[in-house]
C-alpha cells in the first residue's frame, strides 16, 4: 500500500482544486445545472491528478502485478479490495487511490481469468458501492472491472446483466418517485398561497440533492452495462435475445424521461442523466450487430424523438441540458454507423431517417451548443460514416465548417493525431534520432524509443471519454486480421505492416459507400477522448470526405485558405529574418511548437484530401491539371524543407499521391506528373524546383535533398501498391496499367543510385541525408519486384534487368559500408540508430532476393551477413528500433535461406544478440515495448533451434531456459477496455504496438510448436520432452532425468521453477495444447514409449480436474480433455486385449481416466465445448473396452441423463448427448462391451427408447443443417 500512498492525503492537498464540481476526469457533472462555458474556468489544472494516477498504475502493473505468481495475484486482489473498503486503515481511501486500486484489480482479473472467480464474493460488493460513487472516475474504473470480469469469466455474464439491469430500473423508478413527490409538494405549496399555475412552474422547489445518489448509481450501472455488452460481442451466445430485449426496453424507458413533465420540471438534470444512461446502453447494443438488427426500428424511433425534442420542444432544458442529450444521441448514431452500417440497406428508409436526424441536429449545433467541441466532432464523425453522396444539403455547410475548425484549432496550437495514421508505417524509422541529437533537438516527440519519459510527452488528460467509449481501439477489425507476407515490411512479421494505419481498415461497409461521386470513401479514424484533438481530427476527415464533391473553384478556394497555415519560416525559403534573430529562447521554443503544429495540420489536411480522390480525378481536365493542384504542389515543395521528420514524410507522400492522382484512363501521363518528378530531381540535386541554385543554409539544403529522394521513392511505392490492387481486381482491364511507365521509373532509379554512389566521395553529407538515401533506395528496391512490374520485353529480360539492378545496389552498398566503418568518427556513426536501421533494412531486401543476386555475385550472401553482424555487435540496450531491424533481418534470412546456407558465425551472433535482448535487468523499455522485444527475441531463438545444424553445440539449454523465463510475459491477456492510459490520451502508435504484441504472441506459440515437433522428429527426444512438459504443467518429476538429451533442458527449467511456485494456468493450458500437438504428430510412435503414454495421461487427467482457489479452470480442463481424447484414440480394443506393450498396460491400470471424464461431463453442463469433448472421451473410453463395471458406466452416463434426457434441440451439448447415448446403446446391443455392462446398460435405458430414437432421427434428418456437425451423426 506504500505505492497507493503516493496519491494519498498529502497528494490530495497539493492539488487544492477550487471548483468543487470539477471531477478528476473532466467529465460533465450529472446532478447540477451547469454552464458548459464554466468547465474550463478552474484556477488549477487537473492534469497533475491524471498523470499521478497514471504513474501509480504503471508501478502497480509493471513493477508489482506482472511479477507475482498466480497465488500471490489472488492475494493481491483481496488486499486491494480490503484497502478500498477501508478495512486496514483509519480513514477510507480517497478517489485517486480508489481509481488506481480498481485499475490494477481489472488487470489482475484479466491475468487470472478463471482463477479470479474465487475473489468475486469479496469483490462484487465493492464494485456495487463504487458504481454509485460521487466521482465519475471511480464509477468508470468500477465499470471497467465489470468489463474485465465479463471477459475473464463469461459464464457469469448473465448474472452481471440481470443484476445491473435491476439496479438501473430501481434507480430510474426512484428518480420518478422523487419527481412525483416534488410535484405533489409543489402543488400543495402553491395552492396554499394562491399562486397561479404558470407561476408555480417557475417557482417550484427543485430538491436536486435528493436525486444525487440515484443519479450517480444510475450513471455508474449504465456504464457497467455498456462495457459488459461490448465484451459480450466475443461471446454472442451468452447475450440472449431476452437480455437484449430487456436492455432495449430499459433504454427506451430512460430516454423517454426527457418527455416526462414531472421530472424535467422538478429536476431537468436528473432527466438528462436518464437520457444519457439510456443512450449509453443503447450505443453498446447497436455496436453488436447481431443484437441490434431485430430492434433497429425501436432504436431509430428513439433517435427521432430525441432529435425532435432538442429541436422543437424541451422547454425545461437549458443549453447545458441540451448539450448532454445531444451528445448522447449523436454518440449512439455514430456507434451504429461504425459497427452496423450494413443494416442501412437491409432496413427500408433507415438511411434517410438517420440523414434527416443528422441534418436537423447540424442546424441546431450552429448555436450555443458549439461551446463544447465534442459535439461538433461527434456530428462530423456521424456524417463521415454515411455514404458520401447521401447528404447533398449539408455537404457545403460541413465543408466550410471543417475548414474553419482546422484554422481555429491550429491557431490554438492543437495538433492533429491523424498524420501518423495517414503515413506509411514503413518510413517510421526515419523518425528515430540518436541520443546526442535527441538531447539537443526540440523534436522530443519524434524519439519515443529513447526513454520511457519521452513516450509520455504527448499525453493529455481525458475529456468526455464516454463519447468515445463505444469506439474502442480493440474493436478495430482491420488491426486484428491476418495479413500476407507481401503486406509486411520486407516480409517480416517483426517489422510489421508497411501500409498506413487508415488504409488497413478502409473496407466500405455497404455498396453505397463505394459509389464514385468524386471521392473515395475512407473509414473515419478512431476518436480520441480529448475534445480539441478529436475536433481537428474529425474536421480534417470530413474535409477530405466532402472535398471531391465540389468543383475546382471551391477546391482552389480551400487550398488558398489552408495556405494561411504555412509557417513563415518555410514560406521565406530559409532567408534571414531579423524578427526571428531577435527572439528570446522562450519565444523560440514557443514559435517552434507553433510552426510544428501549423505544418503538421497543413500536411494532414492536404494528404487526407488528395488520398480521397480517385485515380482518374484529373482525366477530364487539361494535361497540366486543375489550378488547385499547382498551388498544392508549390506548398508541398516548401514543406520538404521542414525540420520535422513527420512533416517531411507527409510532404513526400502527399507529392506522390498528387502525382498519381493526375493519371488518366489508359495510362496517359499528364504534364503535372512530369513536372512533379522533374522538380523533385532538381531538389535532390540541391536546386530550386525551377532548376536554379538553392541558396540556403547547408542544413536546410541537406534536409530538402533528403526529403526529395524520399518523395521519389514514395511515387514508385504507391504506384506499385496501386498496380498490385488493380491486378488482383476482377474488373481490371487488360490494357490498363497504373504503374509509372518505364521511362519515369528509370529516372527515379537513376536518381537514387547516383546519390548512393556519391556518398563514398569526398563531399560532405549529413547522417540524415545518408539515412534518407539508403531508405529511399530500399523502398524502390522493394517496390519494383518483377512479379508486378509491367512486362516490357518479356519475363527473361525483366529478370536480367533485375539482376543488374541488384548488382548495382550491392556494389554501392558495399562501398558505402567501407566508408561508414572507417575509424574516423566511428563512435558517432554507431550512435545513429536510424542510419544503422536503414542499412539493415536494405540488407534484408537484398537477402530476400539472394538467389538472383548470386547469379552475378556468388559470395554476396557472406558479404551481406558480415555487414549485418558488424551492426549486431554495435547494438546497445536502448536501441529498440535497431533491435527490431536486427530481428527482422534474422527472420528474412531464416525464411529465404536453407539451413546449410547459413554460416555458423551468423548463427552464433544471432544467439548472442537474442541473449542480450532478453537480459533480465533490462528495465528501460515500457511494458508494451519490452514485451514486443522479448517476444521477438524468443521467436528468433525458436527459429534458431530449427535452422541450426545438428552438429553444432549451441547452448541449447540456456536458450530454452530463456524461453521459459520470458514465456509468462508473452502469455498476457487483454480485455476490451484494458488500456493502461485510461486517465490520459496518448498518441496512437503506442496503442498500435499492443496489436503487434498480440500478433507476435500468436507467432510465438506457432514457432514453439514447430520447434518442439522439429526436435522430436530429428533428435528422437519424445520421452524427454514429455517429462519436461510434465514438469512445467504439474511441477513434479518422479523419474530419473534422461542423460542423453535431457540434462541441458531440465537444468534450466528447474532453475526457472525454483523462483516461483508453479506456472500460471494459462501457460499450463498452452503447454497441454502443445503436448496434444506433439502426440498427434507422433501418432503410433508414441505408443512405443511407456513413459510417454503415462506422462500424457497424468497431464491430461490432472488438467481435466484443474482448479485454482477452489474454482474450476474451464479452459485448462478443455485442453486436458482434448489431450485425453487424443491419447485414447491411439489405442483400439485389440491392443489392450493383447497387452503387447507397456503403454497398453499403463492405460489399463490407470484409475484416473474415469474420474477425469466424469468431471468433464459434470463441469461441462455450463460449458458446451467441455461437455462435447467429454462425451467424445466417454465414447473413445468405451470403444477400447476399458469399461468393465456397470457401476462405472452408470456414473459416467449420469450427467448425460440428469435432470432428464432432453430431445435434441439443435444445441451442441444436446447433439453430443444424443450421439453418445446412441453410440453406447449400439455398442451394448452389439455386445462390444462386457456382458454385465451390456445387460445393465440396456436394462437402464429401456425407459428412454422413444426419446433417444426421436433425437437420433432428428439428427439424421437434419444432419446437413449443422455443416461439419452433420458428419458426426452418420455413426448413429
PDB file of N, CA and C in Angstrom, residues 792-855:
ATOM      1  N   UNK A 792       7.495  -5.437 -69.944  1.00  0.00           N
ATOM      2  CA  UNK A 792       8.105  -4.922 -71.170  1.00  0.00           C
ATOM      3  C   UNK A 792       9.259  -5.846 -71.563  1.00  0.00           C
ATOM      4  N   UNK A 793       9.188  -6.433 -72.734  1.00  0.00           N
ATOM      5  CA  UNK A 793      10.289  -7.235 -73.227  1.00  0.00           C
ATOM      6  C   UNK A 793      10.292  -8.668 -72.753  1.00  0.00           C
ATOM      7  N   UNK A 794       9.281  -9.099 -72.032  1.00  0.00           N
ATOM      8  CA  UNK A 794       9.231 -10.488 -71.601  1.00  0.00           C
ATOM      9  C   UNK A 794       9.850 -10.695 -70.236  1.00  0.00           C
ATOM     10  N   UNK A 795       9.536 -11.881 -69.660  1.00  0.00           N
ATOM     11  CA  UNK A 795       9.965 -12.187 -68.301  1.00  0.00           C
ATOM     12  C   UNK A 795      11.473 -12.365 -68.204  1.00  0.00           C
ATOM     13  N   UNK A 796      12.099 -12.985 -69.181  1.00  0.00           N
ATOM     14  CA  UNK A 796      13.548 -13.202 -69.125  1.00  0.00           C
ATOM     15  C   UNK A 796      14.308 -11.878 -69.122  1.00  0.00           C
ATOM     16  N   UNK A 797      13.850 -10.931 -69.919  1.00  0.00           N
ATOM     17  CA  UNK A 797      14.505  -9.624 -69.937  1.00  0.00           C
ATOM     18  C   UNK A 797      14.322  -8.911 -68.596  1.00  0.00           C
ATOM     19  N   UNK A 798      13.140  -9.084 -68.002  1.00  0.00           N
ATOM     20  CA  UNK A 798      12.890  -8.479 -66.697  1.00  0.00           C
ATOM     21  C   UNK A 798      13.836  -9.047 -65.650  1.00  0.00           C
ATOM     22  N   UNK A 799      14.050 -10.371 -65.677  1.00  0.00           N
ATOM     23  CA  UNK A 799      14.955 -10.974 -64.708  1.00  0.00           C
ATOM     24  C   UNK A 799      16.381 -10.477 -64.887  1.00  0.00           C
ATOM     25  N   UNK A 800      16.790 -10.336 -66.131  1.00  0.00           N
ATOM     26  CA  UNK A 800      18.141  -9.829 -66.374  1.00  0.00           C
ATOM     27  C   UNK A 800      18.296  -8.397 -65.878  1.00  0.00           C
ATOM     28  N   UNK A 801      17.290  -7.571 -66.137  1.00  0.00           N
ATOM     29  CA  UNK A 801      17.338  -6.196 -65.648  1.00  0.00           C
ATOM     30  C   UNK A 801      17.350  -6.160 -64.121  1.00  0.00           C
ATOM     31  N   UNK A 802      16.567  -7.057 -63.511  1.00  0.00           N
ATOM     32  CA  UNK A 802      16.520  -7.087 -62.053  1.00  0.00           C
ATOM     33  C   UNK A 802      17.858  -7.512 -61.461  1.00  0.00           C
ATOM     34  N   UNK A 803      18.497  -8.488 -62.066  1.00  0.00           N
ATOM     35  CA  UNK A 803      19.800  -8.942 -61.582  1.00  0.00           C
ATOM     36  C   UNK A 803      20.830  -7.819 -61.676  1.00  0.00           C
ATOM     37  N   UNK A 804      20.801  -7.075 -62.778  1.00  0.00           N
ATOM     38  CA  UNK A 804      21.744  -5.958 -62.928  1.00  0.00           C
ATOM     39  C   UNK A 804      21.474  -4.874 -61.876  1.00  0.00           C
ATOM     40  N   UNK A 805      20.200  -4.625 -61.615  1.00  0.00           N
ATOM     41  CA  UNK A 805      19.867  -3.632 -60.600  1.00  0.00           C
ATOM     42  C   UNK A 805      20.362  -4.079 -59.227  1.00  0.00           C
ATOM     43  N   UNK A 806      20.157  -5.348 -58.891  1.00  0.00           N
ATOM     44  CA  UNK A 806      20.617  -5.850 -57.599  1.00  0.00           C
ATOM     45  C   UNK A 806      22.130  -5.778 -57.490  1.00  0.00           C
ATOM     46  N   UNK A 807      22.807  -6.039 -58.590  1.00  0.00           N
ATOM     47  CA  UNK A 807      24.272  -5.951 -58.569  1.00  0.00           C
ATOM     48  C   UNK A 807      24.731  -4.520 -58.311  1.00  0.00           C
ATOM     49  N   UNK A 808      24.083  -3.552 -58.964  1.00  0.00           N
ATOM     50  CA  UNK A 808      24.457  -2.149 -58.741  1.00  0.00           C
ATOM     51  C   UNK A 808      24.213  -1.729 -57.295  1.00  0.00           C
ATOM     52  N   UNK A 809      23.090  -2.159 -56.757  1.00  0.00           N
ATOM     53  CA  UNK A 809      22.796  -1.821 -55.361  1.00  0.00           C
ATOM     54  C   UNK A 809      23.806  -2.475 -54.430  1.00  0.00           C
ATOM     55  N   UNK A 810      24.155  -3.725 -54.706  1.00  0.00           N
ATOM     56  CA  UNK A 810      25.123  -4.420 -53.862  1.00  0.00           C
ATOM     57  C   UNK A 810      26.481  -3.735 -53.893  1.00  0.00           C
ATOM     58  N   UNK A 811      26.946  -3.380 -55.056  1.00  0.00           N
ATOM     59  CA  UNK A 811      28.245  -2.697 -55.164  1.00  0.00           C
ATOM     60  C   UNK A 811      28.213  -1.354 -54.448  1.00  0.00           C
ATOM     61  N   UNK A 812      27.108  -0.622 -54.617  1.00  0.00           N
ATOM     62  CA  UNK A 812      27.010   0.691 -53.975  1.00  0.00           C
ATOM     63  C   UNK A 812      26.974   0.563 -52.460  1.00  0.00           C
ATOM     64  N   UNK A 813      26.221  -0.388 -51.954  1.00  0.00           N
ATOM     65  CA  UNK A 813      26.098  -0.536 -50.504  1.00  0.00           C
ATOM     66  C   UNK A 813      27.384  -1.081 -49.906  1.00  0.00           C
ATOM     67  N   UNK A 814      28.111  -1.884 -50.652  1.00  0.00           N
ATOM     68  CA  UNK A 814      29.396  -2.390 -50.172  1.00  0.00           C
ATOM     69  C   UNK A 814      30.402  -1.256 -50.046  1.00  0.00           C
ATOM     70  N   UNK A 815      30.436  -0.363 -51.036  1.00  0.00           N
ATOM     71  CA  UNK A 815      31.338   0.796 -50.963  1.00  0.00           C
ATOM     72  C   UNK A 815      30.955   1.715 -49.814  1.00  0.00           C
ATOM     73  N   UNK A 816      29.660   1.915 -49.627  1.00  0.00           N
ATOM     74  CA  UNK A 816      29.201   2.771 -48.538  1.00  0.00           C
ATOM     75  C   UNK A 816      29.543   2.163 -47.186  1.00  0.00           C
ATOM     76  N   UNK A 817      29.481   0.853 -47.071  1.00  0.00           N
ATOM     77  CA  UNK A 817      29.827   0.177 -45.821  1.00  0.00           C
ATOM     78  C   UNK A 817      31.284   0.433 -45.450  1.00  0.00           C
ATOM     79  N   UNK A 818      32.142   0.372 -46.443  1.00  0.00           N
ATOM     80  CA  UNK A 818      33.567   0.622 -46.184  1.00  0.00           C
ATOM     81  C   UNK A 818      33.779   2.044 -45.682  1.00  0.00           C
ATOM     82  N   UNK A 819      33.058   3.004 -46.282  1.00  0.00           N
ATOM     83  CA  UNK A 819      33.198   4.400 -45.866  1.00  0.00           C
ATOM     84  C   UNK A 819      32.655   4.608 -44.456  1.00  0.00           C
ATOM     85  N   UNK A 820      31.513   4.050 -44.157  1.00  0.00           N
ATOM     86  CA  UNK A 820      30.890   4.275 -42.850  1.00  0.00           C
ATOM     87  C   UNK A 820      31.687   3.646 -41.718  1.00  0.00           C
ATOM     88  N   UNK A 821      32.323   2.511 -41.969  1.00  0.00           N
ATOM     89  CA  UNK A 821      33.021   1.816 -40.889  1.00  0.00           C
ATOM     90  C   UNK A 821      34.514   2.139 -40.849  1.00  0.00           C
ATOM     91  N   UNK A 822      34.872   3.264 -41.415  1.00  0.00           N
ATOM     92  CA  UNK A 822      36.229   3.757 -41.214  1.00  0.00           C
ATOM     93  C   UNK A 822      36.407   4.243 -39.779  1.00  0.00           C
ATOM     94  N   UNK A 823      37.617   4.295 -39.322  1.00  0.00           N
ATOM     95  CA  UNK A 823      37.877   4.697 -37.938  1.00  0.00           C
ATOM     96  C   UNK A 823      37.472   6.122 -37.665  1.00  0.00           C
ATOM     97  N   UNK A 824      37.474   6.972 -38.686  1.00  0.00           N
ATOM     98  CA  UNK A 824      37.156   8.378 -38.490  1.00  0.00           C
ATOM     99  C   UNK A 824      35.676   8.545 -38.132  1.00  0.00           C
ATOM    100  N   UNK A 825      35.407   8.962 -36.891  1.00  0.00           N
ATOM    101  CA  UNK A 825      34.030   9.214 -36.458  1.00  0.00           C
ATOM    102  C   UNK A 825      33.183   7.974 -36.328  1.00  0.00           C
ATOM    103  N   UNK A 826      33.815   6.805 -36.055  1.00  0.00           N
ATOM    104  CA  UNK A 826      33.052   5.571 -35.992  1.00  0.00           C
ATOM    105  C   UNK A 826      32.073   5.586 -34.817  1.00  0.00           C
ATOM    106  N   UNK A 827      32.493   6.102 -33.669  1.00  0.00           N
ATOM    107  CA  UNK A 827      31.613   6.132 -32.495  1.00  0.00           C
ATOM    108  C   UNK A 827      30.367   6.952 -32.761  1.00  0.00           C
ATOM    109  N   UNK A 828      30.558   8.099 -33.423  1.00  0.00           N
ATOM    110  CA  UNK A 828      29.407   8.953 -33.736  1.00  0.00           C
ATOM    111  C   UNK A 828      28.461   8.259 -34.706  1.00  0.00           C
ATOM    112  N   UNK A 829      28.996   7.504 -35.643  1.00  0.00           N
ATOM    113  CA  UNK A 829      28.142   6.803 -36.599  1.00  0.00           C
ATOM    114  C   UNK A 829      27.344   5.689 -35.930  1.00  0.00           C
ATOM    115  N   UNK A 830      27.978   5.008 -34.974  1.00  0.00           N
ATOM    116  CA  UNK A 830      27.274   3.925 -34.305  1.00  0.00           C
ATOM    117  C   UNK A 830      26.155   4.426 -33.419  1.00  0.00           C
ATOM    118  N   UNK A 831      26.169   5.721 -33.070  1.00  0.00           N
ATOM    119  CA  UNK A 831      25.079   6.305 -32.286  1.00  0.00           C
ATOM    120  C   UNK A 831      23.866   6.652 -33.134  1.00  0.00           C
ATOM    121  N   UNK A 832      24.016   6.634 -34.454  1.00  0.00           N
ATOM    122  CA  UNK A 832      22.924   6.985 -35.346  1.00  0.00           C
ATOM    123  C   UNK A 832      22.040   5.765 -35.581  1.00  0.00           C
ATOM    124  N   UNK A 833      21.045   5.624 -34.732  1.00  0.00           N
ATOM    125  CA  UNK A 833      20.181   4.449 -34.794  1.00  0.00           C
ATOM    126  C   UNK A 833      19.458   4.333 -36.125  1.00  0.00           C
ATOM    127  N   UNK A 834      18.910   5.440 -36.604  1.00  0.00           N
ATOM    128  CA  UNK A 834      18.145   5.403 -37.849  1.00  0.00           C
ATOM    129  C   UNK A 834      19.016   5.012 -39.028  1.00  0.00           C
ATOM    130  N   UNK A 835      20.256   5.498 -39.046  1.00  0.00           N
ATOM    131  CA  UNK A 835      21.167   5.170 -40.150  1.00  0.00           C
ATOM    132  C   UNK A 835      21.457   3.669 -40.177  1.00  0.00           C
ATOM    133  N   UNK A 836      21.783   3.096 -39.026  1.00  0.00           N
ATOM    134  CA  UNK A 836      22.068   1.664 -38.976  1.00  0.00           C
ATOM    135  C   UNK A 836      20.812   0.841 -39.283  1.00  0.00           C
ATOM    136  N   UNK A 837      19.646   1.314 -38.812  1.00  0.00           N
ATOM    137  CA  UNK A 837      18.402   0.599 -39.090  1.00  0.00           C
ATOM    138  C   UNK A 837      18.086   0.598 -40.576  1.00  0.00           C
ATOM    139  N   UNK A 838      18.268   1.742 -41.240  1.00  0.00           N
ATOM    140  CA  UNK A 838      18.035   1.806 -42.680  1.00  0.00           C
ATOM    141  C   UNK A 838      19.004   0.888 -43.437  1.00  0.00           C
ATOM    142  N   UNK A 839      20.248   0.842 -42.965  1.00  0.00           N
ATOM    143  CA  UNK A 839      21.237  -0.026 -43.600  1.00  0.00           C
ATOM    144  C   UNK A 839      20.824  -1.499 -43.458  1.00  0.00           C
ATOM    145  N   UNK A 840      20.351  -1.880 -42.269  1.00  0.00           N
ATOM    146  CA  UNK A 840      19.922  -3.261 -42.051  1.00  0.00           C
ATOM    147  C   UNK A 840      18.730  -3.621 -42.913  1.00  0.00           C
ATOM    148  N   UNK A 841      17.805  -2.692 -43.065  1.00  0.00           N
ATOM    149  CA  UNK A 841      16.619  -2.993 -43.863  1.00  0.00           C
ATOM    150  C   UNK A 841      16.979  -3.189 -45.331  1.00  0.00           C
ATOM    151  N   UNK A 842      17.919  -2.406 -45.826  1.00  0.00           N
ATOM    152  CA  UNK A 842      18.379  -2.606 -47.200  1.00  0.00           C
ATOM    153  C   UNK A 842      19.062  -3.956 -47.342  1.00  0.00           C
ATOM    154  N   UNK A 843      19.834  -4.364 -46.332  1.00  0.00           N
ATOM    155  CA  UNK A 843      20.436  -5.699 -46.359  1.00  0.00           C
ATOM    156  C   UNK A 843      19.365  -6.781 -46.374  1.00  0.00           C
ATOM    157  N   UNK A 844      18.292  -6.572 -45.621  1.00  0.00           N
ATOM    158  CA  UNK A 844      17.204  -7.551 -45.604  1.00  0.00           C
ATOM    159  C   UNK A 844      16.562  -7.683 -46.981  1.00  0.00           C
ATOM    160  N   UNK A 845      16.374  -6.560 -47.668  1.00  0.00           N
ATOM    161  CA  UNK A 845      15.795  -6.613 -49.012  1.00  0.00           C
ATOM    162  C   UNK A 845      16.687  -7.378 -49.970  1.00  0.00           C
ATOM    163  N   UNK A 846      18.000  -7.184 -49.864  1.00  0.00           N
ATOM    164  CA  UNK A 846      18.924  -7.911 -50.740  1.00  0.00           C
ATOM    165  C   UNK A 846      18.945  -9.393 -50.408  1.00  0.00           C
ATOM    166  N   UNK A 847      18.876  -9.736 -49.113  1.00  0.00           N
ATOM    167  CA  UNK A 847      18.881 -11.152 -48.729  1.00  0.00           C
ATOM    168  C   UNK A 847      17.624 -11.849 -49.235  1.00  0.00           C
ATOM    169  N   UNK A 848      16.494 -11.142 -49.262  1.00  0.00           N
ATOM    170  CA  UNK A 848      15.260 -11.747 -49.747  1.00  0.00           C
ATOM    171  C   UNK A 848      15.326 -12.088 -51.232  1.00  0.00           C
ATOM    172  N   UNK A 849      16.250 -11.507 -51.967  1.00  0.00           N
ATOM    173  CA  UNK A 849      16.419 -11.815 -53.394  1.00  0.00           C
ATOM    174  C   UNK A 849      17.819 -12.349 -53.654  1.00  0.00           C
ATOM    175  N   UNK A 850      18.334 -13.105 -52.708  1.00  0.00           N
ATOM    176  CA  UNK A 850      19.716 -13.566 -52.804  1.00  0.00           C
ATOM    177  C   UNK A 850      19.920 -14.534 -53.968  1.00  0.00           C
ATOM    178  N   UNK A 851      18.880 -15.263 -54.359  1.00  0.00           N
ATOM    179  CA  UNK A 851      19.035 -16.209 -55.464  1.00  0.00           C
ATOM    180  C   UNK A 851      19.345 -15.481 -56.762  1.00  0.00           C
ATOM    181  N   UNK A 852      18.701 -14.348 -57.002  1.00  0.00           N
ATOM    182  CA  UNK A 852      19.003 -13.564 -58.198  1.00  0.00           C
ATOM    183  C   UNK A 852      20.367 -12.896 -58.088  1.00  0.00           C
ATOM    184  N   UNK A 853      20.691 -12.397 -56.903  1.00  0.00           N
ATOM    185  CA  UNK A 853      21.965 -11.691 -56.733  1.00  0.00           C
ATOM    186  C   UNK A 853      23.154 -12.624 -56.893  1.00  0.00           C
ATOM    187  N   UNK A 854      22.993 -13.873 -56.513  1.00  0.00           N
ATOM    188  CA  UNK A 854      24.100 -14.829 -56.616  1.00  0.00           C
ATOM    189  C   UNK A 854      24.511 -15.098 -58.060  1.00  0.00           C
ATOM    190  N   UNK A 855      23.641 -14.824 -58.991  1.00  0.00           N
ATOM    191  CA  UNK A 855      23.997 -15.061 -60.396  1.00  0.00           C
ATOM    192  C   UNK A 855      25.125 -14.146 -60.849  1.00  0.00           C
TER     193      UNK A 855
END
